[in-house]
C-alpha positions as CSV (number, residue, x, y, z in Angstrom):
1,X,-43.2,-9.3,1.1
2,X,-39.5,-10.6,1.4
3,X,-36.9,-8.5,-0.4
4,X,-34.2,-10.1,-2.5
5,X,-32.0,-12.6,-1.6
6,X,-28.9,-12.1,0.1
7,X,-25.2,-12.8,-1.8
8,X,-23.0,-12.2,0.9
9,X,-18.9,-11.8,-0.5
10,X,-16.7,-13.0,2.3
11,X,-13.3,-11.1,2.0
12,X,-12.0,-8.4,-0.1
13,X,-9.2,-9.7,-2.3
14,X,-8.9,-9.2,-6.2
15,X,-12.3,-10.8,-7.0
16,X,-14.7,-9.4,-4.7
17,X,-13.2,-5.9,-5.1
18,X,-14.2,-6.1,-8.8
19,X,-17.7,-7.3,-7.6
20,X,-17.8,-4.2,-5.2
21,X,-17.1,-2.3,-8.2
22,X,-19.9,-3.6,-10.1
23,X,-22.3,-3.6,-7.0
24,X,-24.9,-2.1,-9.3
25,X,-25.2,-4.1,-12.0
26,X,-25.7,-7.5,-9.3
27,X,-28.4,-5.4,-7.6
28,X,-29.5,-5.3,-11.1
29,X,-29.9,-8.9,-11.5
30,X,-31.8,-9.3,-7.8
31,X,-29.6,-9.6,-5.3
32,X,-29.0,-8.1,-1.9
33,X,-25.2,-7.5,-1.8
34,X,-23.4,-7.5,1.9
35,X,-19.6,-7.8,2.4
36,X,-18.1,-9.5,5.5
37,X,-14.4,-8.1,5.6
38,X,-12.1,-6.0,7.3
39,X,-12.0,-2.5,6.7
40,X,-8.8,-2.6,5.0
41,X,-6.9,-4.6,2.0
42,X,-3.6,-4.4,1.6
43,X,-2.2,-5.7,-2.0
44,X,0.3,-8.2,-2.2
45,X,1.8,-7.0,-5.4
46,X,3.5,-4.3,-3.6
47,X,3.8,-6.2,-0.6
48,X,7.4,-6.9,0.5
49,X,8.1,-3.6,-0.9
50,X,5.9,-2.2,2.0
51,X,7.5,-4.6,4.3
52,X,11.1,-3.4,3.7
53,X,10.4,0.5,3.7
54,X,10.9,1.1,-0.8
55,X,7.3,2.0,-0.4
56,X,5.3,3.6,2.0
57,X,2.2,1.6,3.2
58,X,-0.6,3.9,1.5
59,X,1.6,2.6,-2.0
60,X,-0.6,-0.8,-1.6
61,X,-4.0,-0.1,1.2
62,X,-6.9,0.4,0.2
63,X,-10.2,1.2,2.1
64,X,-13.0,-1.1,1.8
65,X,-15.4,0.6,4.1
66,X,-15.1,3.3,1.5
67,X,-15.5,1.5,-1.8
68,X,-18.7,-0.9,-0.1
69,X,-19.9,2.3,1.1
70,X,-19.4,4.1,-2.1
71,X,-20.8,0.9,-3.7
72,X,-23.9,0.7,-1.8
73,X,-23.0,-2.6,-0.4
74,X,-23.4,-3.5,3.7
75,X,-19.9,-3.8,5.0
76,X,-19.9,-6.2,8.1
77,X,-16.2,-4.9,9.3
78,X,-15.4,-8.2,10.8
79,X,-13.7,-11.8,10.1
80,X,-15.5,-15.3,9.3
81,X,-15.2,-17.7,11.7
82,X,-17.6,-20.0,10.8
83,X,-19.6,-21.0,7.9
84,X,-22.8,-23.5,7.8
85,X,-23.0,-24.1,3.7
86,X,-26.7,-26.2,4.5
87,X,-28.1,-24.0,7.0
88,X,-26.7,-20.8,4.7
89,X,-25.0,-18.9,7.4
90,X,-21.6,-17.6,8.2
91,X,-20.6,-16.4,11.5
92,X,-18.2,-13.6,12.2
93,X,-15.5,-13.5,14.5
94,X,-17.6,-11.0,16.7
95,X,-20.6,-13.7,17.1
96,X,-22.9,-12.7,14.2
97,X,-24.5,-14.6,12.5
98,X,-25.5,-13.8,9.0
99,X,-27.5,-15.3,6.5
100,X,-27.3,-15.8,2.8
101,X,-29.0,-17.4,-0.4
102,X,-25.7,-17.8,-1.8
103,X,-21.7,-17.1,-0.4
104,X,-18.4,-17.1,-1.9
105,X,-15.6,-17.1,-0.4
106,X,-12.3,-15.1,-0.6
107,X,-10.3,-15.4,2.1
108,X,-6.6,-15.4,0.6
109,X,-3.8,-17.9,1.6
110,X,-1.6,-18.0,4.8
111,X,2.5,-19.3,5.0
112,X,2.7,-22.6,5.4
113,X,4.9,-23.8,7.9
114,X,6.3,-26.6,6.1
115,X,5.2,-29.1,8.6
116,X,8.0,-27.8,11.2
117,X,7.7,-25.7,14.6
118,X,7.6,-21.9,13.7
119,X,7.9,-19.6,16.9
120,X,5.5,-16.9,17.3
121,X,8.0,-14.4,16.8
122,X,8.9,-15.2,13.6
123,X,7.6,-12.9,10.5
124,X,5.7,-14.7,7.6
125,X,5.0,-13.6,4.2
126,X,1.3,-13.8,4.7
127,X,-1.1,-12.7,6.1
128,X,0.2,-9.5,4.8
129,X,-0.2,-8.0,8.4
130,X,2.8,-9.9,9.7
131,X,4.8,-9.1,6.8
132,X,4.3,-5.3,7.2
133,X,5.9,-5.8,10.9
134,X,9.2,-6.8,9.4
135,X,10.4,-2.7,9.4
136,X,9.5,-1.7,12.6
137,X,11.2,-5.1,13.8
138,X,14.3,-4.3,12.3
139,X,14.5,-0.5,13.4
140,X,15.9,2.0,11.7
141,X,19.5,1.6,12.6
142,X,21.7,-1.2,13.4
143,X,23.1,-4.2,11.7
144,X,20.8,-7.1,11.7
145,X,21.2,-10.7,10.7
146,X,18.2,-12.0,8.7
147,X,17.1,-15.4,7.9
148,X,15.1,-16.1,4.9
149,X,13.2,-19.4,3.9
150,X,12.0,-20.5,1.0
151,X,13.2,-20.0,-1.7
152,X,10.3,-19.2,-4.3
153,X,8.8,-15.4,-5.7
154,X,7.9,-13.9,-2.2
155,X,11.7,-15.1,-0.4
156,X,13.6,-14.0,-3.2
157,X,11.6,-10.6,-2.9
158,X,12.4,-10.1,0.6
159,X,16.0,-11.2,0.9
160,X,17.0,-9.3,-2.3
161,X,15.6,-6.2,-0.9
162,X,16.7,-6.8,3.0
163,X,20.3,-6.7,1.1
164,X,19.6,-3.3,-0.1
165,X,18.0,-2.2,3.4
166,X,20.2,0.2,5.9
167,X,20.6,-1.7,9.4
168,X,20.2,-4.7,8.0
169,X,23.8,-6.6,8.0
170,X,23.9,-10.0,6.7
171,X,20.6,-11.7,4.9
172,X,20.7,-15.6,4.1
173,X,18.5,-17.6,2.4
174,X,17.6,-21.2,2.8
175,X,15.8,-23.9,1.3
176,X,15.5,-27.5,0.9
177,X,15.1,-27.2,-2.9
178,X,18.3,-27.7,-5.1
179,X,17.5,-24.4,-6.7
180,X,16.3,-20.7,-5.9
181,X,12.8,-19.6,-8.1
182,X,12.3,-23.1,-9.4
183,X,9.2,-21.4,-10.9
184,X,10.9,-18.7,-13.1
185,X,12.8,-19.6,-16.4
186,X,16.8,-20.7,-15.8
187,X,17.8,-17.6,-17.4
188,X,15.4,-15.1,-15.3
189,X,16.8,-17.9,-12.2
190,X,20.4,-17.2,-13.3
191,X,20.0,-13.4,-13.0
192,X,18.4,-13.6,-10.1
193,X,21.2,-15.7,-8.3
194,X,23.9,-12.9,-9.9
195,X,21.8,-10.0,-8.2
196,X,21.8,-12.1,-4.6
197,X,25.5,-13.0,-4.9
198,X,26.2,-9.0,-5.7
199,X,24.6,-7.6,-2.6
200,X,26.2,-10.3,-0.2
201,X,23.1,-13.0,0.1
202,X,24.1,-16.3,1.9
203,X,22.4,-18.8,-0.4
204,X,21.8,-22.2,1.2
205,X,19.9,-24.7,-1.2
206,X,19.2,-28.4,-0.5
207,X,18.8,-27.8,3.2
208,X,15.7,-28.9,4.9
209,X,14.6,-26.6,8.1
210,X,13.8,-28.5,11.5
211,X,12.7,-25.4,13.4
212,X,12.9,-21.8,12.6
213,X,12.6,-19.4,16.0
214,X,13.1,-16.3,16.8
215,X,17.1,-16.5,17.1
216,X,17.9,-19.4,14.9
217,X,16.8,-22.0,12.3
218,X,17.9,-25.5,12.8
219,X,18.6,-27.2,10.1
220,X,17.1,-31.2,9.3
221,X,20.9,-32.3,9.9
222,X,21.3,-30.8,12.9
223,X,23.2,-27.2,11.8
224,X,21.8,-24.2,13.8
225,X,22.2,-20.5,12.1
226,X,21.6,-17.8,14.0
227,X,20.1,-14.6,13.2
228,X,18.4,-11.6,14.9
229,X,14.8,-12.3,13.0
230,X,13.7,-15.2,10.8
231,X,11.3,-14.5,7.7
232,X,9.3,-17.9,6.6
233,X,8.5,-17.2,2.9
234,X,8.0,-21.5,2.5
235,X,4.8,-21.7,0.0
236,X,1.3,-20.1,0.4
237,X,-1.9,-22.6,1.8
238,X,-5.2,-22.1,2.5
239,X,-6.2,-20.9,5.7
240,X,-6.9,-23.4,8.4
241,X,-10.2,-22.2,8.8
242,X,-11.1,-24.3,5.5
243,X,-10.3,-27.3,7.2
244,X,-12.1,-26.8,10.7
245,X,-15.3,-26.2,8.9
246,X,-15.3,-29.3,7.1
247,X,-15.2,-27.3,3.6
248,X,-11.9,-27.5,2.1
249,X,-7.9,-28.6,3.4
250,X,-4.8,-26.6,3.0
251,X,-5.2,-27.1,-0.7
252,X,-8.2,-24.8,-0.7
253,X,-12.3,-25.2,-0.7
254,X,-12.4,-27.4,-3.5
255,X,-14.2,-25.5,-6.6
256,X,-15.5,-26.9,-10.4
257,X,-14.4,-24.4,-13.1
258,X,-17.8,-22.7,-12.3
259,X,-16.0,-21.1,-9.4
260,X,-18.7,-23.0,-6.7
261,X,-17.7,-25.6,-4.4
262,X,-17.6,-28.9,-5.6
263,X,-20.2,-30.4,-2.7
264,X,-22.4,-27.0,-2.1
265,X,-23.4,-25.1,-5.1
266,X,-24.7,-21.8,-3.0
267,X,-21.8,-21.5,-2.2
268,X,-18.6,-19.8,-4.5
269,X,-14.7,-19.9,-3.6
270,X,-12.2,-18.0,-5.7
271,X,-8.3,-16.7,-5.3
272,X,-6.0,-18.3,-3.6
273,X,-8.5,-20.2,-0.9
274,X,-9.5,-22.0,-3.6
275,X,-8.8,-25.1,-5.0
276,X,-9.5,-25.5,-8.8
277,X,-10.2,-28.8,-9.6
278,X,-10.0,-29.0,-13.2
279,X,-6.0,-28.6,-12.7
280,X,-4.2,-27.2,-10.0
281,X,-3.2,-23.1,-10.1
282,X,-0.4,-21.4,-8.6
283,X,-1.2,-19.1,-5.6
284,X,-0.6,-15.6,-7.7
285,X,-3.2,-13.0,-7.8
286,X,-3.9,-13.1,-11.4
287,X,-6.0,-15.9,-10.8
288,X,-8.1,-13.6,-9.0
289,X,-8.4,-11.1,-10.9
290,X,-8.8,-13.2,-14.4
291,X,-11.4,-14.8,-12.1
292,X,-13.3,-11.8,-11.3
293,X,-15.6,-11.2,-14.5
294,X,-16.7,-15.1,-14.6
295,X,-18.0,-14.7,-11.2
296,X,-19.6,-11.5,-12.0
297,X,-21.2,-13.0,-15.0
298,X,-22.4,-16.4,-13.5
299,X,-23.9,-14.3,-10.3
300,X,-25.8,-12.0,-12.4
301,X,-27.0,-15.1,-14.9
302,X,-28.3,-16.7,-11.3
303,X,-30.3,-14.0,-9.8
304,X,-32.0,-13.4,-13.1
305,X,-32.9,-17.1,-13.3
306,X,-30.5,-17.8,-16.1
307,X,-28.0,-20.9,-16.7
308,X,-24.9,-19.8,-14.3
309,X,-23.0,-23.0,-15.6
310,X,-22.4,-21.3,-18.6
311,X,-19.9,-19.1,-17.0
312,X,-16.1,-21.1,-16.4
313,X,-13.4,-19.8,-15.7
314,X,-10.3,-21.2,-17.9
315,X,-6.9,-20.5,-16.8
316,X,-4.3,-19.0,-19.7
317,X,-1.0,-20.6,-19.7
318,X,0.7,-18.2,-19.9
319,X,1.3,-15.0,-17.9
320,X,3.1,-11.7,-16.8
321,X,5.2,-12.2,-13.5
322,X,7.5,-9.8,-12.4
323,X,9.7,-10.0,-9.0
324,X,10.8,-7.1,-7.3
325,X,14.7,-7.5,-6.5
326,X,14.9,-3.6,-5.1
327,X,17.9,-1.9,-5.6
328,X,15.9,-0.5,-8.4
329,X,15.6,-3.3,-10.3
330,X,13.3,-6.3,-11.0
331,X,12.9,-9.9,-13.3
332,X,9.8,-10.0,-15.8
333,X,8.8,-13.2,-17.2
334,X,6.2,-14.9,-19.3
335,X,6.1,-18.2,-19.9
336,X,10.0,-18.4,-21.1
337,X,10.5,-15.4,-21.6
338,X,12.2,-13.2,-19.4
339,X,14.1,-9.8,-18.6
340,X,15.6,-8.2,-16.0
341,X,16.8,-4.8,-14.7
342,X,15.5,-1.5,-14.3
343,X,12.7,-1.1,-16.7
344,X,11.4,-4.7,-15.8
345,X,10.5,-3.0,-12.1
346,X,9.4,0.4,-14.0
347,X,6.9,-1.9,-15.8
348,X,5.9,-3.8,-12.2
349,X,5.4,-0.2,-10.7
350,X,3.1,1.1,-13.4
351,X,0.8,-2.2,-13.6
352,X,0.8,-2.0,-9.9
353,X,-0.1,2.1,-9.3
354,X,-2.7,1.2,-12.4
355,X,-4.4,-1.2,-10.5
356,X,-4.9,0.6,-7.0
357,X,-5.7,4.0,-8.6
358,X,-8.8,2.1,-10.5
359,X,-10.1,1.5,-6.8
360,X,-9.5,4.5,-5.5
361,X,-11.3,6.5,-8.4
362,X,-13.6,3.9,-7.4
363,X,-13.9,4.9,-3.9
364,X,-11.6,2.5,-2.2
């Protein structure tokens, strides 16, 4: 007699940990739950406060062998390399191949490289595993000169604490906007700029990179700044994976507000490798998480036969963003509203420690 069919979560980001979570009530509804997924997730909230030593790593890791385990849920510690959306089956990294009744994928984002050479020794935002280099590359001592690009939440993060950093000398940030945070409000913006121009920052807007390497960025008219390392912080895409598999671009695997691909309907894609279709949504990990119950919903409504198209997920407009500046201090904003300062980061810390603990209690 066969057993239940297989829903196979590929990834552990914000959505799939909440599935993992809730493991019992999808085993509930029929399925057979297996995870494909390193052992560990490290959370981008806390991220380039890892990076730059405010926080130790432990502050933002979390154990997915434990919670899957804890969970009941087969943990294939591994990483997709392929994925077969007619045949059902996804093939690890490693060479196994596993098979599914339905998939869904979330695989995060990856830097983009703005279309320009990037040398390998360069540190970029994400993966998260290159960002957590950027300590150890800089030592504990010494006087480094740091280039930052891109301008947006994640490059403002990192050069505003690099400023802050001991051995770190002289941080400058560049980008081929003509303005930092072009996402925040032009107050929160305005702060911002105040804190980078008190702790020394080299601003340098409206300048296009040509190359970034390990010991200098050239610039698109020909200006070459060096530096002792180069941190690319230039946007968030899909990984390229999406792409060589034929299922998405570096916009994401194209999804319908049900959460499943728009050409494969086994098969699910949420968080920042996706690419919601009804309108296009920032790369931020609320998404993920808002996403979360809709999927859980929809999955169970599936394996118990029921209508899973009920289940949509519609973005709010507005939401709670707050940067980390260091130094103590951070910029909270929703939609136009904003402030900064001290309790600002106080708030960041406490949504952030809430959010890891639940895990952990959890068995993450």
């Amino acid at each position: 007699m066969p057993g239940p069919p297989t829903l196979l979560l590929v990834g552990a980001g914000h959505t799939h940990l909440h599935l993992l979570r809730h493991a019992d009530r999808l085993r509930a509804a029929g399925w057979a739950v297996e995870l494909l997924a390193p052992r560990w997730f490290d959370y981008s909230g806390v991220g380039s406060a890892v990076a730059t030593g405010a926080l130790p790593l432990a502050a933002g890791r979390l154990d997915v062998a434990g919670l899957a385990a804890r969970s009941g849920v087969r943990h294939h510690e591994d990483v997709l390399a392929d994925l077969d959306p007619v045949a059902r089956v996804a093939t690890t990294a490693s060479g196994q191949r596993l098979s599914y009744a339905v998939a869904s994928l979330g695989i995060g984002s990856v830097t983009s490289d703005l279309g320009v050479p990037v040398g390998p020794d360069v540190v970029t935002v994400k993966p998260l595993a290159g960002l957590q280099t950027l300590a150890q590359r800089l030592g504990p001592d010494g006087a480094a000169v740091v280039t930052v690009v891109g301008a947006g939440p994640s490059g403002l993060e990192v050069a505003a604490q690099l400023a802050v950093r001991p051995g770190v000398a002289r941080v400058r940030l560049v980008d081929g906007g003509h303005e930092i945070g072009t996402s925040l409000p032009a107050g929160a913006r305005r702060y911002v700029e105040r804190v980078l121009a008190g702790r020394g920052v080299e601003v340098l807007t409206g300048r296009g990179v040509a190359r970034i390497g390990a010991g200098s960025v050239v610039l698109d008219d020909g200006a070459v700044l060096e530096h002792d390392l180069a941190v690319l912080a230039g946007g968030l895409a899909a990984p390229p994976l999406l792409a060589a598999t034929g299922l998405g671009d570096a916009a994401g695997a194209p999804v319908r507000a049900t959460l499943q691909h728009v050409e494969h309907d086994d098969l699910y894609a949420v968080g920042d490798c996706a690419h919601f279709t009804p309108a296009p949504l920032p790369r931020i990990g609320v998404h993920g998480v808002r996403q979360a119950p809709v999927l859980l919903a929809a999955l169970e409504a599936r394996g118990r036969g029921e209508d899973a198209g009920a289940h949509v997920y519609e973005p709010r407009r507005h939401f709670l963003s707050v940067v980390d500046l260091g130094g103590g201090v951070g910029v909270a904003c929703r939609g136009r509203w904003w402030w900064g300062g001290r309790a600002a980061l106080l708030l960041k810390r406490r949504i952030d420690r809430r959010w890891i603990e639940s895990y952990r209690a959890a068995g993450g």
